[in-house]
CSV table of C-alpha atoms in Angstrom, one decimal:
chain,number,residue,atom,x,y,z
A,17,SER,CA,102.2,112.5,107.0
A,18,LYS,CA,103.5,113.5,103.7
A,19,PRO,CA,102.0,112.0,100.5
A,20,GLN,CA,104.3,110.0,98.8
A,21,VAL,CA,104.8,110.8,95.0
A,22,LEU,CA,104.3,107.4,93.2
A,23,TYR,CA,105.0,108.8,89.8
A,24,THR,CA,106.7,111.6,87.8
A,25,ARG,CA,104.2,113.7,85.7
A,26,THR,CA,105.3,115.1,82.1
A,27,TRP,CA,103.7,117.5,80.1
A,28,SER,CA,100.9,116.1,78.1
A,29,LYS,CA,102.5,116.9,74.9
A,30,VAL,CA,106.0,115.3,75.4
A,31,GLU,CA,106.0,111.9,73.7
A,32,PRO,CA,107.1,109.5,76.1
A,33,GLU,CA,110.1,106.9,75.3
A,34,PRO,CA,109.4,103.5,74.4
A,35,SER,CA,110.2,101.0,76.9
A,36,ASP,CA,112.8,98.1,76.6
A,37,LEU,CA,109.7,95.8,76.4
A,38,GLU,CA,108.0,97.5,73.5
A,39,LEU,CA,111.4,97.8,71.5
A,40,GLN,CA,111.2,94.1,71.4
A,41,HIS,CA,108.5,94.6,69.0
A,42,HIS,CA,110.0,96.9,66.9
A,43,GLY,CA,113.0,95.3,65.4
A,44,ASP,CA,115.7,96.4,67.7
A,45,PRO,CA,118.6,94.0,67.2
A,46,LEU,CA,120.3,94.3,70.4
A,47,VAL,CA,117.2,94.1,72.6
A,48,GLN,CA,116.2,91.3,70.6
A,49,ALA,CA,119.0,89.6,71.2
A,50,ILE,CA,118.7,89.8,74.9
A,51,SER,CA,115.4,89.0,75.0
A,52,ASP,CA,115.8,85.8,73.0
A,53,PHE,CA,118.8,84.9,75.6
A,54,THR,CA,116.8,85.8,78.6
A,55,PRO,CA,112.9,85.6,78.0
A,56,LEU,CA,110.9,87.6,80.6
A,57,PRO,CA,108.1,85.1,82.2
A,58,THR,CA,104.8,86.8,81.3
A,59,CYS,CA,101.4,86.5,83.4
A,60,THR,CA,99.0,85.7,80.5
A,61,THR,CA,95.8,87.0,82.6
A,62,ALA,CA,97.8,90.2,83.8
A,63,PHE,CA,97.0,89.0,87.2
A,64,ALA,CA,93.4,90.1,86.9
A,65,ASP,CA,92.2,86.5,88.2
A,66,LEU,CA,94.5,87.1,91.5
A,67,CYS,CA,93.1,90.2,92.2
A,68,GLU,CA,89.6,89.3,91.7
A,69,ALA,CA,90.1,86.2,94.2
A,70,LEU,CA,92.0,88.8,96.7
A,71,HIS,CA,88.8,91.2,96.6
A,72,THR,CA,86.3,88.1,97.3
A,73,GLN,CA,88.2,86.7,100.0
A,74,LEU,CA,89.4,90.1,101.7
A,75,ALA,CA,85.3,91.0,101.7
A,76,ASN,CA,84.6,87.7,103.4
A,77,LEU,CA,87.3,88.1,106.0
A,78,ALA,CA,88.0,84.7,106.3
A,79,ASP,CA,84.4,83.8,107.2
A,80,ALA,CA,85.0,85.7,110.5
A,81,LYS,CA,81.4,87.2,111.4
A,82,ASP,CA,79.6,89.6,113.9
A,83,ARG,CA,76.5,88.4,116.0
A,84,GLU,CA,74.8,89.5,113.0
A,85,GLY,CA,76.5,87.4,110.4
A,86,GLN,CA,78.3,90.3,108.8
A,87,PRO,CA,81.7,89.9,108.1
A,88,SER,CA,83.9,91.3,111.2
A,89,LEU,CA,87.0,90.6,113.3
A,90,ASN,CA,85.5,91.9,116.4
A,91,PHE,CA,84.1,88.7,117.7
A,92,GLY,CA,86.6,86.0,118.3
A,93,PRO,CA,88.2,85.3,114.9
A,94,THR,CA,90.5,82.3,114.9
A,95,TYR,CA,94.1,82.6,114.5
A,96,GLY,CA,93.9,80.5,111.6
A,97,GLN,CA,91.6,83.2,110.1
A,98,LEU,CA,93.8,86.1,111.0
A,99,GLU,CA,96.9,84.4,109.5
A,100,LEU,CA,95.2,84.2,106.2
A,101,ILE,CA,93.7,87.6,106.1
A,102,ALA,CA,97.4,88.8,107.2
A,103,ALA,CA,98.8,86.8,103.9
A,104,GLN,CA,95.9,88.3,101.7
A,105,VAL,CA,96.9,91.8,103.1
A,106,GLU,CA,100.7,91.5,102.5
A,107,MET,CA,99.8,90.2,98.9
A,108,SER,CA,97.4,93.0,98.0
A,109,ASP,CA,100.0,95.5,99.4
A,110,MET,CA,102.5,94.2,97.0
A,111,LEU,CA,100.3,94.5,94.1
A,112,VAL,CA,99.4,98.2,94.9
A,113,ASP,CA,103.4,98.6,94.8
A,114,PHE,CA,103.5,97.5,91.3
A,115,GLY,CA,100.4,99.4,90.0
A,116,PHE,CA,97.5,96.6,90.2
A,117,PHE,CA,94.1,97.5,91.6
A,118,THR,CA,94.3,100.6,89.4
A,119,VAL,CA,94.0,101.6,85.9
A,120,ASN,CA,95.6,104.7,84.1
A,121,ARG,CA,96.6,105.9,87.7
A,122,ASP,CA,99.1,108.8,86.6
A,123,SER,CA,96.4,110.6,84.7
A,124,VAL,CA,93.2,112.6,85.3
A,125,HIS,CA,91.1,109.8,84.1
A,126,ALA,CA,92.3,107.0,86.7
A,127,ASP,CA,90.1,104.4,87.6
A,128,PHE,CA,89.9,103.5,91.3
A,129,ALA,CA,87.1,101.1,91.4
A,130,GLU,CA,89.0,98.3,92.3
A,131,VAL,CA,91.0,100.4,95.0
A,132,ARG,CA,87.5,101.2,96.4
A,133,GLN,CA,86.9,97.8,97.0
A,134,LEU,CA,90.5,97.2,98.8
A,135,PHE,CA,89.7,100.5,100.9
A,136,THR,CA,86.2,99.1,102.1
A,137,SER,CA,88.1,95.7,103.0
A,138,MET,CA,90.8,97.4,105.0
A,139,PHE,CA,88.3,99.6,106.7
A,140,THR,CA,86.6,96.7,107.7
A,141,ILE,CA,89.5,95.0,109.3
A,142,VAL,CA,90.6,98.1,111.3
A,143,ASP,CA,87.1,99.1,112.3
A,144,THR,CA,86.8,98.2,116.1
A,145,THR,CA,83.4,99.6,116.9
A,146,GLY,CA,80.8,97.3,118.7
A,147,GLY,CA,83.6,94.6,119.5
A,148,ALA,CA,84.2,93.0,122.8
A,149,PRO,CA,87.6,92.5,124.9
A,150,PRO,CA,89.0,89.3,123.9
A,151,ALA,CA,88.8,86.6,126.3
A,152,PRO,CA,92.0,85.5,128.4
A,153,SER,CA,92.4,82.3,126.4
A,154,LYS,CA,92.6,84.2,123.3
A,155,LYS,CA,95.5,86.4,124.1
A,156,ARG,CA,97.5,84.8,121.0
A,157,GLU,CA,94.5,85.8,118.7
A,158,ALA,CA,94.4,89.3,120.3
A,159,LEU,CA,98.2,90.0,119.5
A,160,MET,CA,97.8,88.8,115.9
A,161,LEU,CA,94.8,90.8,115.5
A,162,VAL,CA,96.7,94.0,116.4
A,163,ALA,CA,99.5,93.2,113.9
A,164,LEU,CA,97.0,92.4,111.2
A,165,ARG,CA,95.2,95.9,111.8
A,166,SER,CA,98.7,97.6,111.8
A,167,SER,CA,99.3,96.3,108.2
A,168,ALA,CA,95.8,97.0,107.0
A,169,LEU,CA,96.1,100.6,108.5
A,170,GLN,CA,99.6,101.1,106.7
A,171,LEU,CA,97.9,99.7,103.4
A,172,ILE,CA,95.0,102.5,103.9
A,173,LEU,CA,97.7,104.8,104.0
A,174,ARG,CA,99.3,104.1,101.1
A,175,ILE,CA,95.8,104.2,99.3
A,176,PHE,CA,95.5,107.8,100.7
A,177,ASN,CA,99.0,108.6,98.9
A,178,LEU,CA,97.0,107.3,95.5
A,179,ARG,CA,94.3,109.7,96.5
A,180,ALA,CA,96.8,112.5,97.1
A,181,ASN,CA,98.6,111.6,93.8
A,182,TYR,CA,95.3,111.9,91.9
A,183,ARG,CA,94.6,115.1,93.1
A,184,ILE,CA,98.0,116.3,92.5
A,185,SER,CA,97.3,115.4,88.6
A,186,VAL,CA,94.3,117.3,88.5
A,187,MET,CA,95.9,120.3,89.8
A,188,LEU,CA,98.6,120.2,87.5
A,189,ASP,CA,96.4,119.3,84.7
A,190,ALA,CA,94.5,122.3,85.3
A,191,TRP,CA,97.6,124.4,85.4
A,192,GLU,CA,98.6,123.1,81.7
A,193,GLN,CA,95.2,124.0,80.4
A,194,ILE,CA,95.9,127.4,81.7
A,195,PHE,CA,99.5,127.6,80.5
A,196,GLU,CA,98.3,126.5,77.2
A,197,LYS,CA,95.8,129.2,76.7
A,198,GLN,CA,98.0,131.7,77.9
A,199,MET,CA,100.8,130.8,75.7
A,200,ALA,CA,98.3,131.0,72.8
A,201,SER,CA,97.3,134.5,73.8
A,202,THR,CA,98.6,137.6,72.7
A,203,GLU,CA,98.4,139.0,76.1
A,204,VAL,CA,100.9,136.6,77.5
A,205,VAL,CA,103.4,137.5,74.8
A,206,LYS,CA,103.4,141.0,76.1
A,207,TYR,CA,103.4,140.4,79.7
A,208,SER,CA,106.3,137.7,79.4
A,209,SER,CA,108.4,140.1,77.6
A,210,SER,CA,108.4,142.4,80.6
A,211,GLN,CA,110.6,141.8,83.4
A,212,SER,CA,108.3,142.4,86.0
A,213,PHE,CA,106.0,139.4,84.8
A,214,ALA,CA,109.2,136.9,84.8
A,215,ARG,CA,109.8,137.9,88.4
A,216,SER,CA,106.3,137.5,89.7
A,217,SER,CA,106.5,133.9,89.4
A,218,THR,CA,107.4,134.0,93.2
A,219,SER,CA,104.9,134.7,96.0
A,220,GLY,CA,107.3,136.8,97.9
A,221,LEU,CA,107.6,139.6,95.0
A,222,LEU,CA,104.0,139.4,94.3
A,223,ALA,CA,103.4,140.7,98.0
A,224,GLU,CA,105.9,143.4,97.2
A,225,ASP,CA,104.8,144.6,93.9
A,226,SER,CA,100.9,144.9,94.0
A,227,SER,CA,101.1,146.0,90.3
A,228,ASN,CA,102.2,142.2,89.3
A,229,ALA,CA,99.4,140.6,91.5
A,230,LYS,CA,97.0,142.8,89.2
A,231,ILE,CA,98.1,141.9,86.1
A,232,LEU,CA,98.1,138.2,87.3
A,233,GLU,CA,94.6,138.4,88.6
A,234,ALA,CA,93.5,139.8,85.2
A,235,ILE,CA,95.3,136.9,83.4
A,236,PHE,CA,93.8,134.3,85.6
A,237,ALA,CA,90.5,135.8,86.2
A,238,PRO,CA,88.8,133.9,82.9
A,239,HIS,CA,90.0,130.5,84.1
A,240,GLU,CA,88.0,130.7,87.6
A,241,ALA,CA,85.6,128.2,86.3
A,242,LEU,CA,88.7,125.7,85.6
A,243,PHE,CA,90.1,125.8,89.3
A,244,ALA,CA,86.6,125.4,90.7
A,245,GLU,CA,86.2,122.3,88.5
A,246,ALA,CA,89.7,121.1,89.6
A,247,VAL,CA,88.8,121.6,93.4
A,248,GLU,CA,85.5,120.1,92.7
A,249,LYS,CA,87.2,116.9,91.4
A,250,SER,CA,89.5,116.5,94.3
A,251,PHE,CA,87.6,117.3,97.2
A,252,ALA,CA,83.7,116.8,96.3
A,253,ASN,CA,83.6,113.2,94.8
A,254,ASN,CA,85.1,110.0,96.4
A,255,VAL,CA,88.4,109.1,94.9
A,256,ILE,CA,89.5,105.9,96.7
A,257,SER,CA,86.8,105.8,99.2
A,258,SER,CA,83.1,104.0,98.9
A,259,ASP,CA,80.3,106.3,99.2
A,260,GLU,CA,79.1,104.6,102.5
A,261,ILE,CA,82.6,105.5,104.1
A,262,ASN,CA,82.8,108.8,102.2
A,263,SER,CA,86.4,109.7,103.3
A,264,ASP,CA,87.5,111.8,100.4
A,265,THR,CA,85.1,114.6,100.5
A,266,TYR,CA,85.4,117.6,102.5
A,267,ASN,CA,83.0,119.9,104.2
A,268,THR,CA,83.7,122.4,107.0
A,269,GLY,CA,83.1,120.8,110.3
A,270,GLY,CA,82.0,117.7,108.6
A,271,PHE,CA,84.6,115.9,110.6
A,272,LYS,CA,81.7,115.1,113.3
A,273,ASP,CA,80.1,112.7,111.0
A,274,ASP,CA,83.4,111.2,109.5
A,275,VAL,CA,83.1,107.4,109.7
A,276,LEU,CA,86.6,106.9,108.8
A,277,ALA,CA,87.7,109.4,111.6
A,278,ARG,CA,85.2,108.2,114.2
A,279,THR,CA,86.6,104.5,113.7
A,280,MET,CA,90.3,105.7,113.8
A,281,ILE,CA,89.8,107.3,117.1
A,282,SER,CA,87.5,104.8,118.9
């Protein structure tokens, strides 16, 4: 699937325009008049208590347990339990839509600690390993369980989009650092004044003109460590996954021990 770009990135040196809400506190008479006429409702806790309650309740899975007493939906959850969890998943999905469960999600300093908790809960919902087939009398519950797991899987895919967007931010941040360093150097001024360097921004012309490729290799060689750091941030550490599931790191051939892949296939 293609990653969903959740926000627009701008050059870090660009000063963002203040929002209409911020203008209310800067004396803008028009905005202030509108605000006085139609005041916006404000949550005093920023929904932090709601997010915390959802984390706690989803981790408990409405008290549905396996034979060892651990939260699980594989051993006869009741219809009421499934209905409650479905409502919690729907609410979590909506909160993710509005940027909750994350801090600074549009930067390389994003904090996904709460998203990791949410991901773990969704993984527990879709995990079918060790489960027994439902009894004939549980057909209604079985259908509800399929619908619930479908909703949880959709939320997992959206959490994957958060991971993809973080990786995009990391790569663009690395490119911006390189761009700023090159713009400050005398070599880039010399190369940028030549028409050949201006044309070399497309990969097709790079293949045709080896001299341009050598120029670019010479320019970017000093930044090899920066590229390596960006790759490590993106693929050597867990972003939205817990260390137990470990679905964000990449090792050649490591899919055989990938818990998430094994769960999805089973």
